[in-house]
Structure formats: structure tokens, C-alpha cells
Amino acid sequence: MIRALYVTDGQSQAGLSRQEIADALAVRKGLLWVDIPDLDDDGIDLLRHLFRFHELAIEDCANQRIESPKVDDYGDYLFIVAHSIAYTEGNPLPDITECDIFLGRHYVVTTRRRELSPVDALFERATHNGHACGPGADFLTHNVLDVMVDQLLPAVEAMDERLDGLEERILDRPERDELLNVLELKRATQRLRRSILPQRDLVNRLSRGEFDLISREALIFYRDVYDHIVRVEEMLDGLRELADSALSSYLSAVNNRMNEIMKAMFVVAVIFLPLTLIASIYGMNFNFMPELQ
């Protein structure tokens, strides 16, 4: 599915056909936003023949693997790979999802292969209010990155609260299921952290004035996104330490329980060992039983 939005003077025109997209692209005025929520053959054909993007960038978009966050400068446009998270039914942990962004002078093209609700919500707002896009393509790209990063904060906070609850239950009664939940959360934290580190470097490059397509007025907004990513990274570091603490608590609780069991077994052994010794002596076959008289 291909959906397009053309904004001029704060007025939005949605539902553009392919020819209208080509006309808006040729005008080089206003702001054109083409969003492809589910990249298919039609979307790839649009990227290749209408926008004439580089084959390497199109290949990255079409690749089923999750690409690492990056920014490539192709002169007339920037190709940005950014990460956010998505929730799947039946899985309480977030999954990493990718959004590819083409930033031109007067247009922005976003593609992805999975549902990304913050970007969908931003597109809907821009459909009814063109000012939601911002004054230019660089501001629109900032808005897309901002809503994607904002999606990370509540997810990490939810993971933190869940891990706190697991640690309390582990201290109260350590069970193997709780250990598996802690390990699952720890793996999810590590996956998110591996995604956040290159994304932090990506946004840092966008906020330093390295690219001509990003105006000086927009740089401070990209720095704000960078600050949010650093905050998420710090939260993930704390979450990883909390997971390690929960694992240590589980092992300590299991060892304490084992010690209690060993104590109980030792008491039983102390009681029955003398009785076993006596029974062993007098239970033997004597020709003349000692102390019989």
C-alpha cells in the first residue's frame, strides 16, 4: 500500500495518485510525504523508477533482515535506517522493527515491513493538519525519528516494572518459571541496547550539521532526540544491572532453600544414625547373642 500526502501552506492534500506524486515531486515546492507501510513490488517500483533512489538503498529497504541504524549521503537525498519497537500478540516483550527514511530537499519517503503505530499516527495527524509535518522535510524527518524514539521510553519502563515484580516474587518464592522470565527480559534488554548504540551515533551525526539537507534551525530538535536516546540507553544499562541482581537473588534464594533442606536432612540423620548403628550390630546372625541374658 502506498499513501502520499502533499502539504503546501499548511494545507494537506492526501490520497495522491502516482501521477500526482510525480507532479508534486517535479514542482519542488511544498512538502511531499510518501509513506509505504508494507513495502511490496509496487512500492519498490515507485522507489526505483519515480524517485530513482540508489539500488543499494532500495536493497536495504527490501531486505527481510533488520539492518543496523545508519545514514548514507547520496548527494540529493539522505538514506536513514532507524529502529523502534513493535509489540506482537502473545508476546509481552517488544520486538525491534525498522523504518527506512529517504530525506530529500522537498520530500520524505518512509518505508517499513511491519506495523509501526507511532508513524501511522503521525501520518494521520498530518493528513488533518499539515503543520504536524513541520516547516520542511528535515523537520518532518525529525518528527518521524522523535515518535519512534518516544515509543522506546514506555516500553523500557514497562520492562523495568516487570523486572521489579519478578525480583520480589523471586525473594518470596524462587521458581524456575521466574528465572526463565528474568533471562527472557535480560535477552530483550541486550537486543534493545545493541540497537540503541548505533542509533545514538546516527542521530548524533544528524544533529552536528554534517549534512546540508538538515537546516541549522532543525539541528537543536535532532539534539533533543539524541538526549532521549541517551536517556533510554541509561535506562537499559540500569535494567541490565537489575536483571543481573535478580539472577543473583534467585541463586541466593535457591542456595538458602537448599541449605534449609540440608539442615533438616542433617537433623534426621543425627536422630537415626545411632539407631541404625544399634540395629546393625544386633541384627547380625550371632551364634551366641551378646547381652542376651
mmCIF file of C-alpha atoms in Angstrom:
data_model
loop_
_atom_site.group_PDB
_atom_site.id
_atom_site.type_symbol
_atom_site.label_atom_id
_atom_site.label_comp_id
_atom_site.label_asym_id
_atom_site.label_seq_id
_atom_site.Cartn_x
_atom_site.Cartn_y
_atom_site.Cartn_z
ATOM 1 C CA MET A 1 0.000 0.000 0.000
ATOM 2 C CA ILE A 2 1.295 3.436 -0.974
ATOM 3 C CA ARG A 3 -0.116 6.562 0.595
ATOM 4 C CA ALA A 4 1.006 10.088 -0.146
ATOM 5 C CA LEU A 5 0.490 13.488 1.404
ATOM 6 C CA TYR A 6 1.289 16.858 -0.145
ATOM 7 C CA VAL A 7 1.443 19.895 2.148
ATOM 8 C CA THR A 8 1.529 23.498 0.929
ATOM 9 C CA ASP A 9 0.943 26.499 3.212
ATOM 10 C CA GLY A 10 -0.275 24.212 5.992
ATOM 11 C CA GLN A 11 -2.934 22.648 3.780
ATOM 12 C CA SER A 12 -2.813 18.877 3.310
ATOM 13 C CA GLN A 13 -3.786 17.004 0.194
ATOM 14 C CA ALA A 14 -3.960 13.252 0.815
ATOM 15 C CA GLY A 15 -4.674 10.230 -1.346
ATOM 16 C CA LEU A 16 -2.413 11.250 -4.228
ATOM 17 C CA SER A 17 -2.170 9.027 -7.275
ATOM 18 C CA ARG A 18 1.178 8.020 -8.750
ATOM 19 C CA GLN A 19 0.926 10.758 -11.377
ATOM 20 C CA GLU A 20 0.079 13.354 -8.731
ATOM 21 C CA ILE A 21 3.096 12.187 -6.720
ATOM 22 C CA ALA A 22 5.279 12.677 -9.794
ATOM 23 C CA ASP A 23 3.798 16.148 -10.368
ATOM 24 C CA ALA A 24 4.379 17.193 -6.728
ATOM 25 C CA LEU A 25 7.915 15.864 -6.936
ATOM 26 C CA ALA A 26 8.600 17.878 -10.097
ATOM 27 C CA VAL A 27 7.246 21.141 -8.626
ATOM 28 C CA ARG A 28 9.934 21.159 -5.915
ATOM 29 C CA LYS A 29 7.753 23.269 -3.641
ATOM 30 C CA GLY A 30 5.829 22.460 -0.513
ATOM 31 C CA LEU A 31 6.412 19.133 1.211
ATOM 32 C CA LEU A 32 5.691 15.681 -0.169
ATOM 33 C CA TRP A 33 5.456 12.725 2.204
ATOM 34 C CA VAL A 34 5.152 9.262 0.690
ATOM 35 C CA ASP A 35 4.617 6.507 3.238
ATOM 36 C CA ILE A 36 4.772 2.783 2.348
ATOM 37 C CA PRO A 37 3.702 0.850 5.490
ATOM 38 C CA ASP A 38 4.077 -2.559 3.823
ATOM 39 C CA LEU A 39 6.761 -2.480 1.152
ATOM 40 C CA ASP A 40 5.794 -4.604 -1.848
ATOM 41 C CA ASP A 41 6.658 -4.768 -5.545
ATOM 42 C CA ASP A 42 4.640 -1.614 -6.328
ATOM 43 C CA GLY A 43 6.469 0.277 -3.596
ATOM 44 C CA ILE A 44 9.857 -0.926 -4.821
ATOM 45 C CA ASP A 45 8.920 0.097 -8.375
ATOM 46 C CA LEU A 46 7.978 3.573 -7.078
ATOM 47 C CA LEU A 47 11.326 3.935 -5.298
ATOM 48 C CA ARG A 48 13.267 2.748 -8.309
ATOM 49 C CA HIS A 49 11.584 4.459 -11.266
ATOM 50 C CA LEU A 50 9.855 7.547 -9.862
ATOM 51 C CA PHE A 51 12.294 8.678 -7.164
ATOM 52 C CA ARG A 52 15.287 6.955 -8.785
ATOM 53 C CA PHE A 53 16.889 6.016 -5.486
ATOM 54 C CA HIS A 54 20.150 4.096 -5.453
ATOM 55 C CA GLU A 55 19.868 0.326 -5.831
ATOM 56 C CA LEU A 56 21.834 -0.285 -2.626
ATOM 57 C CA ALA A 57 19.343 1.788 -0.626
ATOM 58 C CA ILE A 58 16.384 0.001 -2.251
ATOM 59 C CA GLU A 59 18.029 -3.333 -1.485
ATOM 60 C CA ASP A 60 18.321 -2.363 2.180
ATOM 61 C CA CYS A 61 14.625 -1.471 2.215
ATOM 62 C CA ALA A 62 13.584 -4.744 0.599
ATOM 63 C CA ASN A 63 15.866 -6.896 2.737
ATOM 64 C CA GLN A 64 13.949 -9.022 5.229
ATOM 65 C CA ARG A 65 16.751 -8.765 7.771
ATOM 66 C CA ILE A 66 16.853 -5.913 10.255
ATOM 67 C CA GLU A 67 19.573 -3.537 9.103
ATOM 68 C CA SER A 68 21.715 -1.689 11.624
ATOM 69 C CA PRO A 69 20.810 2.010 12.117
ATOM 70 C CA LYS A 70 22.814 4.220 9.756
ATOM 71 C CA VAL A 71 22.729 7.263 7.493
ATOM 72 C CA ASP A 72 24.057 7.320 3.924
ATOM 73 C CA ASP A 73 24.538 10.524 1.963
ATOM 74 C CA TYR A 74 23.644 10.180 -1.723
ATOM 75 C CA GLY A 75 24.023 13.869 -2.507
ATOM 76 C CA ASP A 76 20.443 14.829 -3.402
ATOM 77 C CA TYR A 77 18.990 12.827 -0.528
ATOM 78 C CA LEU A 78 19.866 11.030 2.707
ATOM 79 C CA PHE A 79 19.014 7.406 3.346
ATOM 80 C CA ILE A 80 18.356 6.753 7.042
ATOM 81 C CA VAL A 81 17.759 3.402 8.720
ATOM 82 C CA ALA A 82 16.187 3.821 12.168
ATOM 83 C CA HIS A 83 14.873 1.372 14.744
ATOM 84 C CA SER A 84 11.894 1.368 17.025
ATOM 85 C CA ILE A 85 9.884 -1.377 18.688
ATOM 86 C CA ALA A 86 6.622 -3.152 17.975
ATOM 87 C CA TYR A 87 4.517 -5.475 20.104
ATOM 88 C CA THR A 88 3.259 -8.773 18.736
ATOM 89 C CA GLU A 89 0.193 -10.579 20.010
ATOM 90 C CA GLY A 90 1.017 -13.101 22.709
ATOM 91 C CA ASN A 91 4.494 -11.678 23.298
ATOM 92 C CA PRO A 92 4.724 -9.096 26.123
ATOM 93 C CA LEU A 93 8.299 -8.208 25.162
ATOM 94 C CA PRO A 94 8.929 -5.651 22.409
ATOM 95 C CA ASP A 95 10.407 -6.674 19.075
ATOM 96 C CA ILE A 96 12.791 -4.438 17.160
ATOM 97 C CA THR A 97 11.371 -3.079 13.918
ATOM 98 C CA GLU A 98 12.977 -0.994 11.193
ATOM 99 C CA CYS A 99 11.857 2.152 9.415
ATOM 100 C CA ASP A 100 13.730 3.399 6.336
ATOM 101 C CA ILE A 101 13.643 7.122 5.577
ATOM 102 C CA PHE A 102 14.625 8.971 2.408
ATOM 103 C CA LEU A 103 15.150 12.656 3.142
ATOM 104 C CA GLY A 104 15.193 14.962 0.119
ATOM 105 C CA ARG A 105 15.039 18.711 -0.245
ATOM 106 C CA HIS A 106 11.242 18.845 -0.570
ATOM 107 C CA TYR A 107 10.151 15.295 0.145
ATOM 108 C CA VAL A 108 10.328 12.459 2.664
ATOM 109 C CA VAL A 109 9.738 8.799 1.849
ATOM 110 C CA THR A 110 9.236 6.293 4.679
ATOM 111 C CA THR A 111 9.090 2.534 4.210
ATOM 112 C CA ARG A 112 8.818 -0.390 6.610
ATOM 113 C CA ARG A 113 7.820 -4.028 6.604
ATOM 114 C CA ARG A 114 5.927 -4.131 9.906
ATOM 115 C CA GLU A 115 3.287 -2.040 11.561
ATOM 116 C CA LEU A 116 4.700 0.946 13.401
ATOM 117 C CA SER A 117 1.853 2.710 15.150
ATOM 118 C CA PRO A 118 3.675 5.993 16.047
ATOM 119 C CA VAL A 119 4.482 6.695 12.384
ATOM 120 C CA ASP A 120 0.928 5.758 11.347
ATOM 121 C CA ALA A 121 -0.458 8.132 13.977
ATOM 122 C CA LEU A 122 1.840 10.935 12.791
ATOM 123 C CA PHE A 123 0.696 10.424 9.199
ATOM 124 C CA GLU A 124 -2.947 10.602 10.267
ATOM 125 C CA ARG A 125 -2.316 13.839 12.184
ATOM 126 C CA ALA A 126 -0.531 15.337 9.204
ATOM 127 C CA THR A 127 -3.461 14.361 6.965
ATOM 128 C CA HIS A 128 -5.785 16.557 9.022
ATOM 129 C CA ASN A 129 -3.229 19.200 9.959
ATOM 130 C CA GLY A 130 -0.322 19.865 7.645
ATOM 131 C CA HIS A 131 1.533 21.772 10.373
ATOM 132 C CA ALA A 132 2.204 18.412 12.100
ATOM 133 C CA CYS A 133 4.811 17.750 9.411
ATOM 134 C CA GLY A 134 6.814 20.832 10.329
ATOM 135 C CA PRO A 135 8.124 23.609 8.089
ATOM 136 C CA GLY A 136 10.269 21.344 5.911
ATOM 137 C CA ALA A 137 11.419 17.837 5.067
ATOM 138 C CA ASP A 138 14.172 17.919 7.694
ATOM 139 C CA PHE A 139 11.629 18.770 10.404
ATOM 140 C CA LEU A 140 9.316 16.001 9.200
ATOM 141 C CA THR A 141 12.195 13.527 9.400
ATOM 142 C CA HIS A 142 12.865 14.744 12.931
ATOM 143 C CA ASN A 143 9.208 14.171 13.820
ATOM 144 C CA VAL A 144 9.369 10.607 12.491
ATOM 145 C CA LEU A 145 12.541 9.845 14.454
ATOM 146 C CA ASP A 146 11.109 11.530 17.544
ATOM 147 C CA VAL A 147 7.930 9.437 17.675
ATOM 148 C CA MET A 148 9.973 6.286 17.058
ATOM 149 C CA VAL A 149 12.308 7.049 19.968
ATOM 150 C CA ASP A 150 9.394 8.071 22.188
ATOM 151 C CA GLN A 151 7.984 4.591 21.607
ATOM 152 C CA LEU A 152 11.029 3.179 23.405
ATOM 153 C CA LEU A 153 10.580 5.005 26.705
ATOM 154 C CA PRO A 154 7.282 3.449 27.931
ATOM 155 C CA ALA A 155 8.414 0.017 26.753
ATOM 156 C CA VAL A 156 11.649 0.169 28.755
ATOM 157 C CA GLU A 157 9.747 1.498 31.786
ATOM 158 C CA ALA A 158 7.266 -1.397 31.497
ATOM 159 C CA MET A 159 10.163 -3.864 31.331
ATOM 160 C CA ASP A 160 11.664 -2.241 34.425
ATOM 161 C CA GLU A 161 8.394 -2.571 36.382
ATOM 162 C CA ARG A 162 8.015 -6.193 35.289
ATOM 163 C CA LEU A 163 11.549 -6.979 36.406
ATOM 164 C CA ASP A 164 10.900 -5.363 39.806
ATOM 165 C CA GLY A 165 7.878 -7.623 40.251
ATOM 166 C CA LEU A 166 9.894 -10.679 39.254
ATOM 167 C CA GLU A 167 12.603 -9.854 41.769
ATOM 168 C CA GLU A 168 10.038 -9.533 44.566
ATOM 169 C CA ARG A 169 8.483 -12.897 43.686
ATOM 170 C CA ILE A 170 11.939 -14.491 43.491
ATOM 171 C CA LEU A 171 12.776 -13.295 47.011
ATOM 172 C CA ASP A 172 9.421 -14.541 48.261
ATOM 173 C CA ARG A 173 9.440 -17.928 46.498
ATOM 174 C CA PRO A 174 12.048 -18.716 43.842
ATOM 175 C CA GLU A 175 10.565 -20.742 40.994
ATOM 176 C CA ARG A 176 12.110 -21.888 37.742
ATOM 177 C CA ASP A 177 9.480 -20.027 35.694
ATOM 178 C CA GLU A 178 10.559 -16.755 37.291
ATOM 179 C CA LEU A 179 14.163 -17.485 36.339
ATOM 180 C CA LEU A 180 13.137 -18.053 32.710
ATOM 181 C CA ASN A 181 11.214 -14.748 32.714
ATOM 182 C CA VAL A 182 14.266 -12.899 34.046
ATOM 183 C CA LEU A 183 16.514 -14.449 31.393
ATOM 184 C CA GLU A 184 13.988 -13.516 28.697
ATOM 185 C CA LEU A 185 13.904 -9.911 29.893
ATOM 186 C CA LYS A 186 17.688 -9.802 30.004
ATOM 187 C CA ARG A 187 17.947 -11.006 26.395
ATOM 188 C CA ALA A 188 15.378 -8.409 25.297
ATOM 189 C CA THR A 189 17.375 -5.711 27.102
ATOM 190 C CA GLN A 190 20.564 -6.749 25.352
ATOM 191 C CA ARG A 191 18.854 -6.731 21.928
ATOM 192 C CA LEU A 192 17.488 -3.240 22.530
ATOM 193 C CA ARG A 193 20.848 -1.978 23.725
ATOM 194 C CA ARG A 194 22.600 -3.342 20.630
ATOM 195 C CA SER A 195 20.054 -1.414 18.556
ATOM 196 C CA ILE A 196 20.249 1.800 20.594
ATOM 197 C CA LEU A 197 24.022 2.269 20.395
ATOM 198 C CA PRO A 198 24.256 2.672 16.578
ATOM 199 C CA GLN A 199 21.031 4.713 16.577
ATOM 200 C CA ARG A 200 22.568 7.093 19.101
ATOM 201 C CA ASP A 201 25.524 7.600 16.753
ATOM 202 C CA LEU A 202 23.126 8.057 13.824
ATOM 203 C CA VAL A 203 21.153 10.851 15.495
ATOM 204 C CA ASN A 204 24.372 12.407 16.758
ATOM 205 C CA ARG A 205 25.593 12.715 13.153
ATOM 206 C CA LEU A 206 22.289 14.276 12.097
ATOM 207 C CA SER A 207 22.480 16.831 14.920
ATOM 208 C CA ARG A 208 26.041 18.056 14.239
ATOM 209 C CA GLY A 209 25.361 19.914 10.998
ATOM 210 C CA GLU A 210 27.212 17.327 8.942
ATOM 211 C CA PHE A 211 24.566 17.222 6.182
ATOM 212 C CA ASP A 212 23.400 20.167 4.072
ATOM 213 C CA LEU A 213 19.856 18.770 3.809
ATOM 214 C CA ILE A 214 19.323 19.446 7.514
ATOM 215 C CA SER A 215 18.980 23.151 8.259
ATOM 216 C CA ARG A 216 20.665 24.839 11.191
ATOM 217 C CA GLU A 217 17.237 25.599 12.670
ATOM 218 C CA ALA A 218 16.453 21.867 12.816
ATOM 219 C CA LEU A 219 19.696 20.803 14.496
ATOM 220 C CA ILE A 220 18.520 21.616 18.011
ATOM 221 C CA PHE A 221 15.488 19.342 17.517
ATOM 222 C CA TYR A 222 17.729 16.471 16.470
ATOM 223 C CA ARG A 223 19.837 17.086 19.576
ATOM 224 C CA ASP A 224 16.659 16.712 21.627
ATOM 225 C CA VAL A 225 16.079 13.284 20.053
ATOM 226 C CA TYR A 226 19.707 12.443 20.849
ATOM 227 C CA ASP A 227 19.106 13.311 24.504
ATOM 228 C CA HIS A 228 16.091 10.992 24.569
ATOM 229 C CA ILE A 229 18.148 8.143 23.124
ATOM 230 C CA VAL A 230 20.876 8.677 25.728
ATOM 231 C CA ARG A 231 18.202 8.510 28.421
ATOM 232 C CA VAL A 232 16.892 5.225 27.003
ATOM 233 C CA GLU A 233 20.438 3.867 26.891
ATOM 234 C CA GLU A 234 20.967 4.739 30.554
ATOM 235 C CA MET A 235 17.670 3.073 31.462
ATOM 236 C CA LEU A 236 18.725 -0.070 29.594
ATOM 237 C CA ASP A 237 22.040 -0.120 31.458
ATOM 238 C CA GLY A 238 20.128 0.087 34.738
ATOM 239 C CA LEU A 239 17.748 -2.610 33.547
ATOM 240 C CA ARG A 240 20.635 -4.914 32.715
ATOM 241 C CA GLU A 241 22.107 -4.405 36.187
ATOM 242 C CA LEU A 242 18.694 -5.063 37.718
ATOM 243 C CA ALA A 243 18.421 -8.298 35.724
ATOM 244 C CA ASP A 244 21.833 -9.396 36.993
ATOM 245 C CA SER A 245 20.706 -8.557 40.515
ATOM 246 C CA ALA A 246 17.521 -10.609 40.041
ATOM 247 C CA LEU A 247 19.587 -13.576 38.832
ATOM 248 C CA SER A 248 21.859 -13.273 41.866
ATOM 249 C CA SER A 249 18.790 -13.084 44.105
ATOM 250 C CA TYR A 250 17.407 -16.233 42.515
ATOM 251 C CA LEU A 251 20.655 -18.144 43.004
ATOM 252 C CA SER A 252 20.942 -16.926 46.605
ATOM 253 C CA ALA A 253 17.338 -17.896 47.336
ATOM 254 C CA VAL A 254 17.846 -21.343 45.813
ATOM 255 C CA ASN A 255 21.043 -21.839 47.817
ATOM 256 C CA ASN A 256 19.288 -20.756 51.021
ATOM 257 C CA ARG A 257 16.457 -23.184 50.340
ATOM 258 C CA MET A 258 18.971 -25.957 49.694
ATOM 259 C CA ASN A 259 20.746 -25.116 52.952
ATOM 260 C CA GLU A 260 17.463 -25.384 54.861
ATOM 261 C CA ILE A 261 16.809 -28.770 53.275
ATOM 262 C CA MET A 262 20.323 -29.933 54.167
ATOM 263 C CA LYS A 263 19.806 -28.812 57.761
ATOM 264 C CA ALA A 264 16.594 -30.796 58.006
ATOM 265 C CA MET A 265 18.277 -33.846 56.491
ATOM 266 C CA PHE A 266 21.189 -33.478 58.947
ATOM 267 C CA VAL A 267 18.798 -33.439 61.932
ATOM 268 C CA VAL A 268 17.094 -36.582 60.659
ATOM 269 C CA ALA A 269 20.478 -38.219 60.118
ATOM 270 C CA VAL A 270 21.601 -37.342 63.660
ATOM 271 C CA ILE A 271 18.457 -38.961 65.074
ATOM 272 C CA PHE A 272 18.511 -42.149 63.043
ATOM 273 C CA LEU A 273 22.263 -42.793 62.802
ATOM 274 C CA PRO A 274 22.632 -44.191 66.396
ATOM 275 C CA LEU A 275 19.512 -46.280 65.933
ATOM 276 C CA THR A 276 20.878 -47.604 62.667
ATOM 277 C CA LEU A 277 24.177 -48.470 64.337
ATOM 278 C CA ILE A 278 22.445 -50.424 67.131
ATOM 279 C CA ALA A 279 20.166 -52.203 64.667
ATOM 280 C CA SER A 280 23.181 -53.073 62.539
ATOM 281 C CA ILE A 281 25.007 -54.661 65.477
ATOM 282 C CA TYR A 282 22.116 -56.610 66.959
ATOM 283 C CA GLY A 283 20.586 -57.501 63.645
ATOM 284 C CA MET A 284 23.556 -59.758 62.753
ATOM 285 C CA ASN A 285 23.444 -63.581 62.997
ATOM 286 C CA PHE A 286 25.322 -64.438 66.227
ATOM 287 C CA ASN A 287 25.925 -67.994 67.379
ATOM 288 C CA PHE A 288 25.865 -66.635 70.909
ATOM 289 C CA MET A 289 23.884 -63.391 71.062
ATOM 290 C CA PRO A 290 25.777 -60.897 73.269
ATOM 291 C CA GLU A 291 23.935 -59.416 76.263
ATOM 292 C CA LEU A 292 21.093 -61.865 75.680
ATOM 293 C CA GLN A 293 20.981 -62.559 79.443
#
